[in-house]
PDB file of C-alpha atoms in Angstrom:
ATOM      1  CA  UNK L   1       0.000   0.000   0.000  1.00  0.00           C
ATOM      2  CA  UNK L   2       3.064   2.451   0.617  1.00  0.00           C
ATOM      3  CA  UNK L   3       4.188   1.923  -2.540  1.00  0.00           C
ATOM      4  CA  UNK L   4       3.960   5.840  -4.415  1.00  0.00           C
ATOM      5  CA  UNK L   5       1.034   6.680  -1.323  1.00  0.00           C
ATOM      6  CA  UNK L   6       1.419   8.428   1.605  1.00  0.00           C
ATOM      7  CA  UNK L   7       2.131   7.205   5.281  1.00  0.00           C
ATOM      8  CA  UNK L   8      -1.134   9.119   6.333  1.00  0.00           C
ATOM      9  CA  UNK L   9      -3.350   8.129   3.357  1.00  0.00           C
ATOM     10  CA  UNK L  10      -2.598   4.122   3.356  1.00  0.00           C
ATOM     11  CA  UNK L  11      -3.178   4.208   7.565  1.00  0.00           C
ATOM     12  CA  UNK L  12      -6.718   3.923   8.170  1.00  0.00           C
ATOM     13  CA  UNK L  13      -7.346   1.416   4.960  1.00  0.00           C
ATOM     14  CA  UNK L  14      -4.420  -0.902   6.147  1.00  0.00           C
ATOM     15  CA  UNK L  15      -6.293  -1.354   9.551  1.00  0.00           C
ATOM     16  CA  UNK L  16      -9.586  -2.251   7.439  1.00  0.00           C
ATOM     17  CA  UNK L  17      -8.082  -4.463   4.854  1.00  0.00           C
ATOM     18  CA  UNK L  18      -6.375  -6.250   7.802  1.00  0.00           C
ATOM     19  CA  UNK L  19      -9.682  -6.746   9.416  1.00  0.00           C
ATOM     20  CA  UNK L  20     -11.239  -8.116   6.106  1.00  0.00           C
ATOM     21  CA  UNK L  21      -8.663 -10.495   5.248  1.00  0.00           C
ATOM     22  CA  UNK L  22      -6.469 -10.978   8.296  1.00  0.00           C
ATOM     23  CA  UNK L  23      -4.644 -14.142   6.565  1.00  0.00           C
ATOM     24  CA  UNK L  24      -2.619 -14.983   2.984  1.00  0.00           C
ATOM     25  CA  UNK L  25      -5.416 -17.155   2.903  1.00  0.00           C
ATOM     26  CA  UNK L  26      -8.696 -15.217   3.665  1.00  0.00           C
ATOM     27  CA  UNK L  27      -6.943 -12.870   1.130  1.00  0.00           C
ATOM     28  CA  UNK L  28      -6.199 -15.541  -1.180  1.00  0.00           C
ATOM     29  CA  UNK L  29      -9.893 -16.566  -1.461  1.00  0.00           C
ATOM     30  CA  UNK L  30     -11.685 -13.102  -1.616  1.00  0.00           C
ATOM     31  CA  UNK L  31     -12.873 -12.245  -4.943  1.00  0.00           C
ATOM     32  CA  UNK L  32     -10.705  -9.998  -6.437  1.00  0.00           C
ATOM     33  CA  UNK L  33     -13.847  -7.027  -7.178  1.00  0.00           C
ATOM     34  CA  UNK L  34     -13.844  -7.471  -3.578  1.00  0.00           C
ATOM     35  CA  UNK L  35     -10.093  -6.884  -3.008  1.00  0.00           C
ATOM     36  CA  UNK L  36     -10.258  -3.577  -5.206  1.00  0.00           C
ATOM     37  CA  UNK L  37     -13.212  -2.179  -3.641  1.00  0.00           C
ATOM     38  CA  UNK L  38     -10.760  -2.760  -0.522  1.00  0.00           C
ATOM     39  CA  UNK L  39      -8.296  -0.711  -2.037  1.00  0.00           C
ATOM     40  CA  UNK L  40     -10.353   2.000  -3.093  1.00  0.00           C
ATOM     41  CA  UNK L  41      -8.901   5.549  -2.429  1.00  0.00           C
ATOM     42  CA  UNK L  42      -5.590   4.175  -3.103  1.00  0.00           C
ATOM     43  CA  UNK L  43      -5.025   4.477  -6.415  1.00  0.00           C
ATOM     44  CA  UNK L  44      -2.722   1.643  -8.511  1.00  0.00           C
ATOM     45  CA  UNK L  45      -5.504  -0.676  -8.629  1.00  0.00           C
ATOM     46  CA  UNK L  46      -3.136  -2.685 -10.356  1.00  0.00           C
ATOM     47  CA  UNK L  47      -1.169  -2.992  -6.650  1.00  0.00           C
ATOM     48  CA  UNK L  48      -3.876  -4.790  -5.482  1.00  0.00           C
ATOM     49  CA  UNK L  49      -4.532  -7.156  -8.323  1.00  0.00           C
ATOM     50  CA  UNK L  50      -0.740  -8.194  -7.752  1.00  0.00           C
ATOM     51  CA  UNK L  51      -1.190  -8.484  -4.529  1.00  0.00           C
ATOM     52  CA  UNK L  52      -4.387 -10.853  -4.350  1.00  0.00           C
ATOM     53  CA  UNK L  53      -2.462 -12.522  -7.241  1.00  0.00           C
ATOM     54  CA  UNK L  54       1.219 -13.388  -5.143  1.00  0.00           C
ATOM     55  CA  UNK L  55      -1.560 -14.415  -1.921  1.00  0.00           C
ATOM     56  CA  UNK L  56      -3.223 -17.238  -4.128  1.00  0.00           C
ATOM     57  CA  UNK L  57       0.209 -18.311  -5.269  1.00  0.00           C
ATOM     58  CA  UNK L  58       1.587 -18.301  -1.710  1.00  0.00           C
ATOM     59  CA  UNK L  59      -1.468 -20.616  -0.416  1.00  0.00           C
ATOM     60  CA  UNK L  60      -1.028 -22.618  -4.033  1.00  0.00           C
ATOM     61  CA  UNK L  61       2.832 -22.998  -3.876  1.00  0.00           C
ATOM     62  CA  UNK L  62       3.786 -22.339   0.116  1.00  0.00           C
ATOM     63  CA  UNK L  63       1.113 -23.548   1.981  1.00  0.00           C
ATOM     64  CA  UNK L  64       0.121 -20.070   2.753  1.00  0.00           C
ATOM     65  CA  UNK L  65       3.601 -19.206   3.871  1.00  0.00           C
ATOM     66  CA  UNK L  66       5.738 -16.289   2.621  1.00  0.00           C
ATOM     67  CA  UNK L  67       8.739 -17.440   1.240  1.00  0.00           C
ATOM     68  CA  UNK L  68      11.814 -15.799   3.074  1.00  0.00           C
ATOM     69  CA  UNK L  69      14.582 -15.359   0.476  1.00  0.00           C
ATOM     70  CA  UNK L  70      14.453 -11.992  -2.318  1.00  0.00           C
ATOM     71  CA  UNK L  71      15.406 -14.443  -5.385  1.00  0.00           C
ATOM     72  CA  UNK L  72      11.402 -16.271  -4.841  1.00  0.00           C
ATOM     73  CA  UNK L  73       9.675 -13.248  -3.540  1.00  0.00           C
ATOM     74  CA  UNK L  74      10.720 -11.647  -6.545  1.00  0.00           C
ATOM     75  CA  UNK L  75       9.087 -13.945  -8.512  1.00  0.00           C
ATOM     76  CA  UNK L  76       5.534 -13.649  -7.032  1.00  0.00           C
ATOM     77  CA  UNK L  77       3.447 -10.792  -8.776  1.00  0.00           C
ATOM     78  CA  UNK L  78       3.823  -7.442  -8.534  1.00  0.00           C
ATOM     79  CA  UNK L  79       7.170  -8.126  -6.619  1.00  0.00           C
ATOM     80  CA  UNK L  80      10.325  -6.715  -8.242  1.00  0.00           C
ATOM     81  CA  UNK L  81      13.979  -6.802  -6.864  1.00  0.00           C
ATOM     82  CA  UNK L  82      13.432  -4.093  -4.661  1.00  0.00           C
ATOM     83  CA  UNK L  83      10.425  -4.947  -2.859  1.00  0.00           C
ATOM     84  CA  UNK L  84      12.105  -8.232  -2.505  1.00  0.00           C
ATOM     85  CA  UNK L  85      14.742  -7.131  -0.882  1.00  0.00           C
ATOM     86  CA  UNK L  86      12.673  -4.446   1.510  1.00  0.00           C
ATOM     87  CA  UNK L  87      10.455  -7.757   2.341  1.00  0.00           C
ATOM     88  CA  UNK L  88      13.372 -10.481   2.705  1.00  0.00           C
ATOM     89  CA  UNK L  89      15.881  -8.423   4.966  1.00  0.00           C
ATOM     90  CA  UNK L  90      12.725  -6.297   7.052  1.00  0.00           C
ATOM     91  CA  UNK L  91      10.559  -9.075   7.415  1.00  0.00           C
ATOM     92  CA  UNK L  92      12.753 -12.474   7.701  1.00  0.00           C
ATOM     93  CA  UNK L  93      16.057 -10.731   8.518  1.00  0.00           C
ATOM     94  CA  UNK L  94      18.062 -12.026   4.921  1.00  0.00           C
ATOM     95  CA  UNK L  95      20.957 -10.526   3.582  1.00  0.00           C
ATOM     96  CA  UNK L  96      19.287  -8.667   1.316  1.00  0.00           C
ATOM     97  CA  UNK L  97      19.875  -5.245  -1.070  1.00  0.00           C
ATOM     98  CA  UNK L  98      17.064  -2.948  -1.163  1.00  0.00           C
ATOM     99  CA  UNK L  99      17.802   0.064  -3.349  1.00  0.00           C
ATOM    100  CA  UNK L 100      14.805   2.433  -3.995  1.00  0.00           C
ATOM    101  CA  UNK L 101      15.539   5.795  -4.926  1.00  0.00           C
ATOM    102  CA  UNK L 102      16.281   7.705  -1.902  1.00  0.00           C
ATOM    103  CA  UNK L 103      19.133   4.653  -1.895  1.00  0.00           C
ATOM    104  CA  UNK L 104      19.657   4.918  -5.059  1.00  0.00           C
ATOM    105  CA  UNK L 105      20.501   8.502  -4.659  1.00  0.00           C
ATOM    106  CA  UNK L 106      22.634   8.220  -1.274  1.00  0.00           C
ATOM    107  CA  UNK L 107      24.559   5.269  -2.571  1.00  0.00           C
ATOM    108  CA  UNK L 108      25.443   7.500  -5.484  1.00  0.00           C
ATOM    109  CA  UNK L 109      26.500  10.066  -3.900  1.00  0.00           C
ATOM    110  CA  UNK L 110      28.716   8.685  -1.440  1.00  0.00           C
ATOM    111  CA  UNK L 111      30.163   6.485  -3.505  1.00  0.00           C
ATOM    112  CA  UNK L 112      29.925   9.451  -6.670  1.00  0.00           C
ATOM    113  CA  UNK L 113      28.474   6.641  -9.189  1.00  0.00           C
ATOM    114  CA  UNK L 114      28.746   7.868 -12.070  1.00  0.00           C
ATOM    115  CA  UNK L 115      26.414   7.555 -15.195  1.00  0.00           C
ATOM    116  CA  UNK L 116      23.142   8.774 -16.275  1.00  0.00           C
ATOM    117  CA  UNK L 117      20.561   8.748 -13.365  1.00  0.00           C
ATOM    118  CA  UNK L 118      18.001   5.848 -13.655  1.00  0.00           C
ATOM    119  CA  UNK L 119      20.089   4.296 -16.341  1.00  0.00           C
ATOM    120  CA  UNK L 120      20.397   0.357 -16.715  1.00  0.00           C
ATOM    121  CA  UNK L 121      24.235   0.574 -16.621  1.00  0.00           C
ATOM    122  CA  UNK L 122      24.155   3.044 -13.492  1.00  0.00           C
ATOM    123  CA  UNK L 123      21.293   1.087 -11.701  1.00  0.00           C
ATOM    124  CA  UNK L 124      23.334  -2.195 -12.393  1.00  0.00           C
ATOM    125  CA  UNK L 125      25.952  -0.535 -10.066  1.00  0.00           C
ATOM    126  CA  UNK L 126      24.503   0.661  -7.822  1.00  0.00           C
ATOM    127  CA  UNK L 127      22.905  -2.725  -7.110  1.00  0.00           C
ATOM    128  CA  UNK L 128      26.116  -4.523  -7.287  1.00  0.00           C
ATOM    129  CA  UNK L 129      27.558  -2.065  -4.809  1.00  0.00           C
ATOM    130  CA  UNK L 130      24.008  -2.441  -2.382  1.00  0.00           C
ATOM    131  CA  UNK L 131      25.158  -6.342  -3.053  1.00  0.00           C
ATOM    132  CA  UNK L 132      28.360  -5.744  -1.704  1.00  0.00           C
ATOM    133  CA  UNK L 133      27.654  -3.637   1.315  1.00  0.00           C
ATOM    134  CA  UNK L 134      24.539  -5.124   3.154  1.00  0.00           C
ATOM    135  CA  UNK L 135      25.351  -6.806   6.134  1.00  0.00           C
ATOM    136  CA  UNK L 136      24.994  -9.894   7.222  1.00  0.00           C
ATOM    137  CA  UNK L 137      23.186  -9.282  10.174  1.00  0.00           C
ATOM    138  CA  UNK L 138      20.564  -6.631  10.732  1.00  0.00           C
ATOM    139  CA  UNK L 139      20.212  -6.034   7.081  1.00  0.00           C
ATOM    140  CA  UNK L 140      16.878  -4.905   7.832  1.00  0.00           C
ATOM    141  CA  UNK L 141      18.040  -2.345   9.567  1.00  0.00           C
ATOM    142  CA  UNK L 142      20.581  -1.237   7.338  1.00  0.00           C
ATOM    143  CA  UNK L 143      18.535  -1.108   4.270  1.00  0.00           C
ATOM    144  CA  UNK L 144      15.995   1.289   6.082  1.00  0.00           C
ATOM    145  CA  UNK L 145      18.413   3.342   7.293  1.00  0.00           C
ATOM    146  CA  UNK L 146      20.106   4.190   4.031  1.00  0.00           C
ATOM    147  CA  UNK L 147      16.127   4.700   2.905  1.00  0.00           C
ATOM    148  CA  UNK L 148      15.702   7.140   5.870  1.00  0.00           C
ATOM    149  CA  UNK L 149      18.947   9.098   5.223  1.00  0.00           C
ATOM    150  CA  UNK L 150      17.857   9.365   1.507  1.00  0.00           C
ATOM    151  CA  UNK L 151      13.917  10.533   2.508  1.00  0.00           C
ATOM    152  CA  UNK L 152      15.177  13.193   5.179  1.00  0.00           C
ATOM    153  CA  UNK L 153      18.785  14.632   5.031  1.00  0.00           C
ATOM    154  CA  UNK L 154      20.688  13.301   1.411  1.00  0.00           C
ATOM    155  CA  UNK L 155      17.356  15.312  -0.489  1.00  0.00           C
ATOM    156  CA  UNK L 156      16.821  15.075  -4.298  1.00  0.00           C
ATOM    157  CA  UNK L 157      17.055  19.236  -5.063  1.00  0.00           C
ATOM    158  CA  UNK L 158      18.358  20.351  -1.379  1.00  0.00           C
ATOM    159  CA  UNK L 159      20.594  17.849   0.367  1.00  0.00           C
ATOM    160  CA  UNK L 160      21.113  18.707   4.019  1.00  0.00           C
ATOM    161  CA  UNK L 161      25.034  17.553   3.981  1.00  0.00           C
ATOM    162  CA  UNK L 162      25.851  19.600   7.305  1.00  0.00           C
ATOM    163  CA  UNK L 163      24.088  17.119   9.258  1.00  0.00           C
ATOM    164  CA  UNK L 164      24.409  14.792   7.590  1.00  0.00           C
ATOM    165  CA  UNK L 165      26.097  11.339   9.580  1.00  0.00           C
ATOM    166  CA  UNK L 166      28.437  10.056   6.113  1.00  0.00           C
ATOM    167  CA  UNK L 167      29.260  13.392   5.168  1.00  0.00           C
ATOM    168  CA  UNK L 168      32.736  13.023   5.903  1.00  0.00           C
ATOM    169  CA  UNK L 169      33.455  10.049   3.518  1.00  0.00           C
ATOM    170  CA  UNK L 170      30.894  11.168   0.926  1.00  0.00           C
ATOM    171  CA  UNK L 171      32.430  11.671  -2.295  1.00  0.00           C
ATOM    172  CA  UNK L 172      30.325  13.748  -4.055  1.00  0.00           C
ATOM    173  CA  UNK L 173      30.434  16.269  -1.223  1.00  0.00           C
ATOM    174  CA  UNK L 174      34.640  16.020  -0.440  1.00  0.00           C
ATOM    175  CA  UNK L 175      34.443  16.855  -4.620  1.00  0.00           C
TER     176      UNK L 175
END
């Protein structure tokens, strides 16, 4: 539901669609007019097509149970590499690169990754480079962090880089 939607739009219709289908599989076996009319206000109807789509393969293919590692979540609908990351290293604690584009953006910068922005070659690297630095442990934690610093301080048209906490080994800003 966050996906391109405001915090304070999506909170009162996640507590409803919760209470309407409070399991993969009460979700799985809703009609999907149903599920929309859930979503309505949201916009992206297509969001929640995807999404009653990925529950009936999860009760089909898992026995109603998420499958912990990015490489399968990715391949459920409406899932791409990102969101299987976000969902793999938030939710079950995996080793896994998340890079939206507040990461996108602070990776580049601090690493000064050059290359057109949004381009195949330069989001390539900047995944490769996510790849390389997630942790091990807490990679949760890690990949929301970098998705905080991008949202509040390292700022598309204003960065805030004299607060910022990697402002000393950015190298976009020591250049």
């Amino acid at each position: 539901m966050l996906q391109q939607t405001q915090v304070s739009r999506v909170m009162g219709h996640y507590q409803r669609f919760l209470r309407r289908y409070p399991t993969v599989e009460d979700l799985a076996a809703a009609p999907l007019d149903a599920v929309r009319e859930s979503w309505a206000g949201l916009g992206y109807y297509a969001r929640a097509c995807n999404l009653h789509a990925a529950a009936c393969h999860v009760v089909a293919n898992f026995d109603g149970v998420f499958p912990a590692e990015a490489a399968v979540l990715a391949r459920l609908p409406g899932i791409g590499r990102y969101t299987a990351g976000a969902v793999a290293s938030i939710a079950f604690g995996a080793a896994a690169a998340a890079v939206d584009t507040n990461v996108a953006r602070v990776l580049g910068r601090v690493f000064r990754v050059r290359g057109r922005r949004g381009s195949s070659a330069r989001m390539t690297a900047l995944w490769r480079l996510a790849d390389r630095l997630v942790p091990p442990r807490r990679a949760g934690d890690w990949n929301q962090a970098l998705m905080d610093l991008g949202a509040t301080i390292c700022l598309a048209r204003r960065p805030r880089c004299p607060v910022c906490p990697v402002a000393s080994v950015c190298r976009s800003r020591l250049a």
